[in-house]
mmCIF file of C-alpha atoms in Angstrom:
data_model
loop_
_atom_site.group_PDB
_atom_site.id
_atom_site.type_symbol
_atom_site.label_atom_id
_atom_site.label_comp_id
_atom_site.label_asym_id
_atom_site.label_seq_id
_atom_site.Cartn_x
_atom_site.Cartn_y
_atom_site.Cartn_z
ATOM 1 C CA UNK K 946 95.836 97.853 121.065
ATOM 2 C CA UNK K 947 95.872 98.801 117.410
ATOM 3 C CA UNK K 948 95.492 95.755 115.769
ATOM 4 C CA UNK K 949 96.676 96.561 112.352
ATOM 5 C CA UNK K 950 99.644 98.296 113.661
ATOM 6 C CA UNK K 951 100.408 95.255 115.958
ATOM 7 C CA UNK K 952 100.148 92.941 112.926
ATOM 8 C CA UNK K 953 102.636 95.046 110.980
ATOM 9 C CA UNK K 954 104.953 95.329 113.622
ATOM 10 C CA UNK K 955 104.853 91.520 114.141
ATOM 11 C CA UNK K 956 105.188 90.534 110.353
ATOM 12 C CA UNK K 957 108.358 93.236 110.329
ATOM 13 C CA UNK K 958 109.640 91.591 113.447
ATOM 14 C CA UNK K 959 109.369 88.620 111.675
ATOM 15 C CA UNK K 960 111.192 90.243 108.662
ATOM 16 C CA UNK K 961 113.963 91.458 110.679
ATOM 17 C CA UNK K 962 114.775 87.922 112.701
ATOM 18 C CA UNK K 963 115.039 86.432 108.682
ATOM 19 C CA UNK K 964 117.505 89.322 107.761
ATOM 20 C CA UNK K 965 119.617 89.045 110.678
ATOM 21 C CA UNK K 966 119.681 85.313 110.038
ATOM 22 C CA UNK K 967 120.562 85.607 106.311
ATOM 23 C CA UNK K 968 123.201 88.348 107.189
ATOM 24 C CA UNK K 969 124.971 86.414 109.781
ATOM 25 C CA UNK K 970 124.967 83.217 107.479
ATOM 26 C CA UNK K 971 126.596 85.399 104.687
ATOM 27 C CA UNK K 972 128.896 87.013 107.008
ATOM 28 C CA UNK K 973 132.867 86.341 106.818
ATOM 29 C CA UNK K 974 135.733 88.047 108.769
ATOM 30 C CA UNK K 975 136.534 91.237 107.683
ATOM 31 C CA UNK K 976 140.279 92.433 106.514
ATOM 32 C CA UNK K 977 141.414 92.505 110.422
ATOM 33 C CA UNK K 978 140.541 88.850 110.667
ATOM 34 C CA UNK K 979 137.191 89.842 113.083
ATOM 35 C CA UNK K 980 134.382 87.510 112.381
ATOM 36 C CA UNK K 981 131.029 88.181 111.306
ATOM 37 C CA UNK K 982 131.624 91.706 109.970
ATOM 38 C CA UNK K 983 132.208 91.531 106.106
ATOM 39 C CA UNK K 984 130.482 90.144 103.285
ATOM 40 C CA UNK K 985 132.908 88.329 100.742
ATOM 41 C CA UNK K 986 131.824 88.118 97.039
ATOM 42 C CA UNK K 987 133.204 86.114 94.567
ATOM 43 C CA UNK K 988 133.102 87.665 91.242
ATOM 44 C CA UNK K 989 134.940 86.806 87.477
ATOM 45 C CA UNK K 990 137.338 89.390 88.238
ATOM 46 C CA UNK K 991 138.083 88.259 91.646
ATOM 47 C CA UNK K 992 137.202 88.039 95.299
ATOM 48 C CA UNK K 993 135.754 91.078 97.290
ATOM 49 C CA UNK K 994 135.307 91.938 100.934
ATOM 50 C CA UNK K 995 132.850 94.474 101.664
ATOM 51 C CA UNK K 996 132.124 95.988 104.825
ATOM 52 C CA UNK K 997 130.178 96.971 107.061
ATOM 53 C CA UNK K 998 128.138 93.799 107.172
ATOM 54 C CA UNK K 999 125.358 93.049 109.624
ATOM 55 C CA UNK K 1000 126.722 89.586 110.602
ATOM 56 C CA UNK K 1001 126.703 87.863 113.765
ATOM 57 C CA UNK K 1002 128.535 90.749 115.598
ATOM 58 C CA UNK K 1003 125.529 93.096 115.265
ATOM 59 C CA UNK K 1004 123.053 90.364 115.236
ATOM 60 C CA UNK K 1005 123.065 89.358 118.822
ATOM 61 C CA UNK K 1006 122.749 92.697 120.562
ATOM 62 C CA UNK K 1007 119.703 93.568 118.484
ATOM 63 C CA UNK K 1008 118.524 90.004 119.319
ATOM 64 C CA UNK K 1009 119.102 90.890 122.815
ATOM 65 C CA UNK K 1010 117.663 94.150 122.943
ATOM 66 C CA UNK K 1011 114.620 92.868 120.883
ATOM 67 C CA UNK K 1012 114.141 90.065 123.368
ATOM 68 C CA UNK K 1013 114.309 92.363 126.571
ATOM 69 C CA UNK K 1014 112.086 94.960 125.010
ATOM 70 C CA UNK K 1015 109.403 92.812 123.926
ATOM 71 C CA UNK K 1016 109.219 91.095 127.094
ATOM 72 C CA UNK K 1017 109.114 94.697 128.416
ATOM 73 C CA UNK K 1018 106.161 95.994 126.284
ATOM 74 C CA UNK K 1019 104.317 92.670 127.053
ATOM 75 C CA UNK K 1020 104.730 93.063 130.936
ATOM 76 C CA UNK K 1021 103.865 96.906 130.696
ATOM 77 C CA UNK K 1022 100.833 95.980 128.250
ATOM 78 C CA UNK K 1023 99.346 93.299 130.767
ATOM 79 C CA UNK K 1024 99.702 95.505 133.616
ATOM 80 C CA UNK K 1025 97.911 98.490 131.649
ATOM 81 C CA UNK K 1026 95.192 96.222 130.441
ATOM 82 C CA UNK K 1027 94.573 94.970 134.181
ATOM 83 C CA UNK K 1028 94.416 98.342 135.819
ATOM 84 C CA UNK K 1029 90.957 99.734 136.639
ATOM 85 C CA UNK K 1030 89.929 102.980 135.347
ATOM 86 C CA UNK K 1031 88.729 105.039 132.402
ATOM 87 C CA UNK K 1032 89.045 102.663 129.223
ATOM 88 C CA UNK K 1033 90.219 105.991 127.124
ATOM 89 C CA UNK K 1034 93.034 105.948 129.303
ATOM 90 C CA UNK K 1035 93.923 102.602 129.093
ATOM 91 C CA UNK K 1036 93.900 103.085 125.231
ATOM 92 C CA UNK K 1037 95.967 106.004 125.409
ATOM 93 C CA UNK K 1038 99.010 103.819 127.527
ATOM 94 C CA UNK K 1039 98.364 100.768 125.251
ATOM 95 C CA UNK K 1040 98.883 102.561 122.175
ATOM 96 C CA UNK K 1041 101.878 104.098 123.568
ATOM 97 C CA UNK K 1042 103.288 100.854 124.799
ATOM 98 C CA UNK K 1043 102.979 99.448 121.264
ATOM 99 C CA UNK K 1044 104.814 102.728 119.685
ATOM 100 C CA UNK K 1045 107.578 101.947 121.991
ATOM 101 C CA UNK K 1046 107.530 98.420 120.666
ATOM 102 C CA UNK K 1047 107.435 99.481 117.423
ATOM 103 C CA UNK K 1048 110.252 101.929 117.514
ATOM 104 C CA UNK K 1049 112.468 98.753 118.750
ATOM 105 C CA UNK K 1050 111.256 97.109 116.098
ATOM 106 C CA UNK K 1051 111.493 99.272 113.001
ATOM 107 C CA UNK K 1052 114.480 100.967 113.927
ATOM 108 C CA UNK K 1053 116.696 97.907 113.740
ATOM 109 C CA UNK K 1054 114.911 96.445 110.911
ATOM 110 C CA UNK K 1055 115.905 99.930 108.876
ATOM 111 C CA UNK K 1056 119.423 99.639 109.951
ATOM 112 C CA UNK K 1057 119.914 96.039 108.979
ATOM 113 C CA UNK K 1058 117.769 96.704 105.876
ATOM 114 C CA UNK K 1059 120.043 99.579 104.887
ATOM 115 C CA UNK K 1060 123.300 98.201 105.742
ATOM 116 C CA UNK K 1061 122.123 94.720 103.872
ATOM 117 C CA UNK K 1062 121.074 97.117 100.840
ATOM 118 C CA UNK K 1063 123.903 99.152 100.594
ATOM 119 C CA UNK K 1064 126.295 96.360 100.791
ATOM 120 C CA UNK K 1065 124.204 94.561 97.934
ATOM 121 C CA UNK K 1066 124.759 97.795 95.794
ATOM 122 C CA UNK K 1067 128.399 97.510 96.472
ATOM 123 C CA UNK K 1068 128.741 94.215 94.518
ATOM 124 C CA UNK K 1069 131.040 94.812 91.556
ATOM 125 C CA UNK K 1070 129.433 91.728 89.713
ATOM 126 C CA UNK K 1071 125.587 92.360 89.622
ATOM 127 C CA UNK K 1072 123.173 89.754 88.585
ATOM 128 C CA UNK K 1073 119.398 89.632 88.095
ATOM 129 C CA UNK K 1074 119.024 88.398 91.576
ATOM 130 C CA UNK K 1075 120.916 90.828 93.265
ATOM 131 C CA UNK K 1076 118.942 93.278 91.901
ATOM 132 C CA UNK K 1077 115.831 91.797 93.038
ATOM 133 C CA UNK K 1078 117.087 91.610 96.587
ATOM 134 C CA UNK K 1079 118.419 95.380 96.133
ATOM 135 C CA UNK K 1080 114.695 95.960 95.494
ATOM 136 C CA UNK K 1081 113.515 94.123 98.230
ATOM 137 C CA UNK K 1082 115.673 95.683 100.552
ATOM 138 C CA UNK K 1083 114.715 99.106 99.413
ATOM 139 C CA UNK K 1084 111.255 98.566 99.975
ATOM 140 C CA UNK K 1085 111.917 97.204 103.779
ATOM 141 C CA UNK K 1086 113.962 100.503 104.192
ATOM 142 C CA UNK K 1087 110.874 102.776 103.242
ATOM 143 C CA UNK K 1088 108.307 100.577 105.209
ATOM 144 C CA UNK K 1089 110.574 100.386 108.369
ATOM 145 C CA UNK K 1090 111.483 104.264 107.926
ATOM 146 C CA UNK K 1091 107.813 104.873 107.588
ATOM 147 C CA UNK K 1092 106.799 102.546 110.727
ATOM 148 C CA UNK K 1093 109.392 104.103 112.814
ATOM 149 C CA UNK K 1094 108.178 107.764 112.670
ATOM 150 C CA UNK K 1095 104.722 106.723 113.262
ATOM 151 C CA UNK K 1096 105.418 104.737 116.099
ATOM 152 C CA UNK K 1097 107.484 107.362 117.551
ATOM 153 C CA UNK K 1098 104.338 109.667 117.256
ATOM 154 C CA UNK K 1099 102.633 107.375 119.072
ATOM 155 C CA UNK K 1100 105.168 107.273 121.804
ATOM 156 C CA UNK K 1101 105.467 110.834 122.059
ATOM 157 C CA UNK K 1102 101.917 112.023 121.425
ATOM 158 C CA UNK K 1103 99.545 108.939 121.999
ATOM 159 C CA UNK K 1104 96.419 111.008 123.376
ATOM 160 C CA UNK K 1105 96.516 113.054 120.127
ATOM 161 C CA UNK K 1106 96.261 109.966 117.889
ATOM 162 C CA UNK K 1107 93.423 108.920 120.105
ATOM 163 C CA UNK K 1108 91.603 111.974 119.698
ATOM 164 C CA UNK K 1109 92.005 112.341 116.058
ATOM 165 C CA UNK K 1110 90.560 108.951 115.432
ATOM 166 C CA UNK K 1111 87.415 109.475 117.717
#
């Protein structure tokens, strides 16, 4: 398994869980009264309802997919490593499995951080803490987009990556 990529993906998975927990805790009902779909912000000029927001309505499907996909990728890696055969082929298959898990982690992280960043940019009364949050979310968007592209390449072309590293 590619250790550095696996560690980076584990960090991104933790970041995704933290962002989903924050988003769900901050979420409120939208203008139609549906819970967990908007962000309510109170400014000196009044209260604003910002939508879309990755609240609990988005968090549960993402968490379910992440949990099922993680179990499936772990079982696949276990099966790959338990098989007898060529070491090179096992490496190629393991990289493809890690690439699949990477897409599973980084794509939702991109979507959640982008949605939260756009929501934070829409706040009419921005302060210093809002600027820091926007910067951190922009970094998360950039890193997750880059990781998703890299993992997609690992998934689709795992042999090319192994040959290039040899």
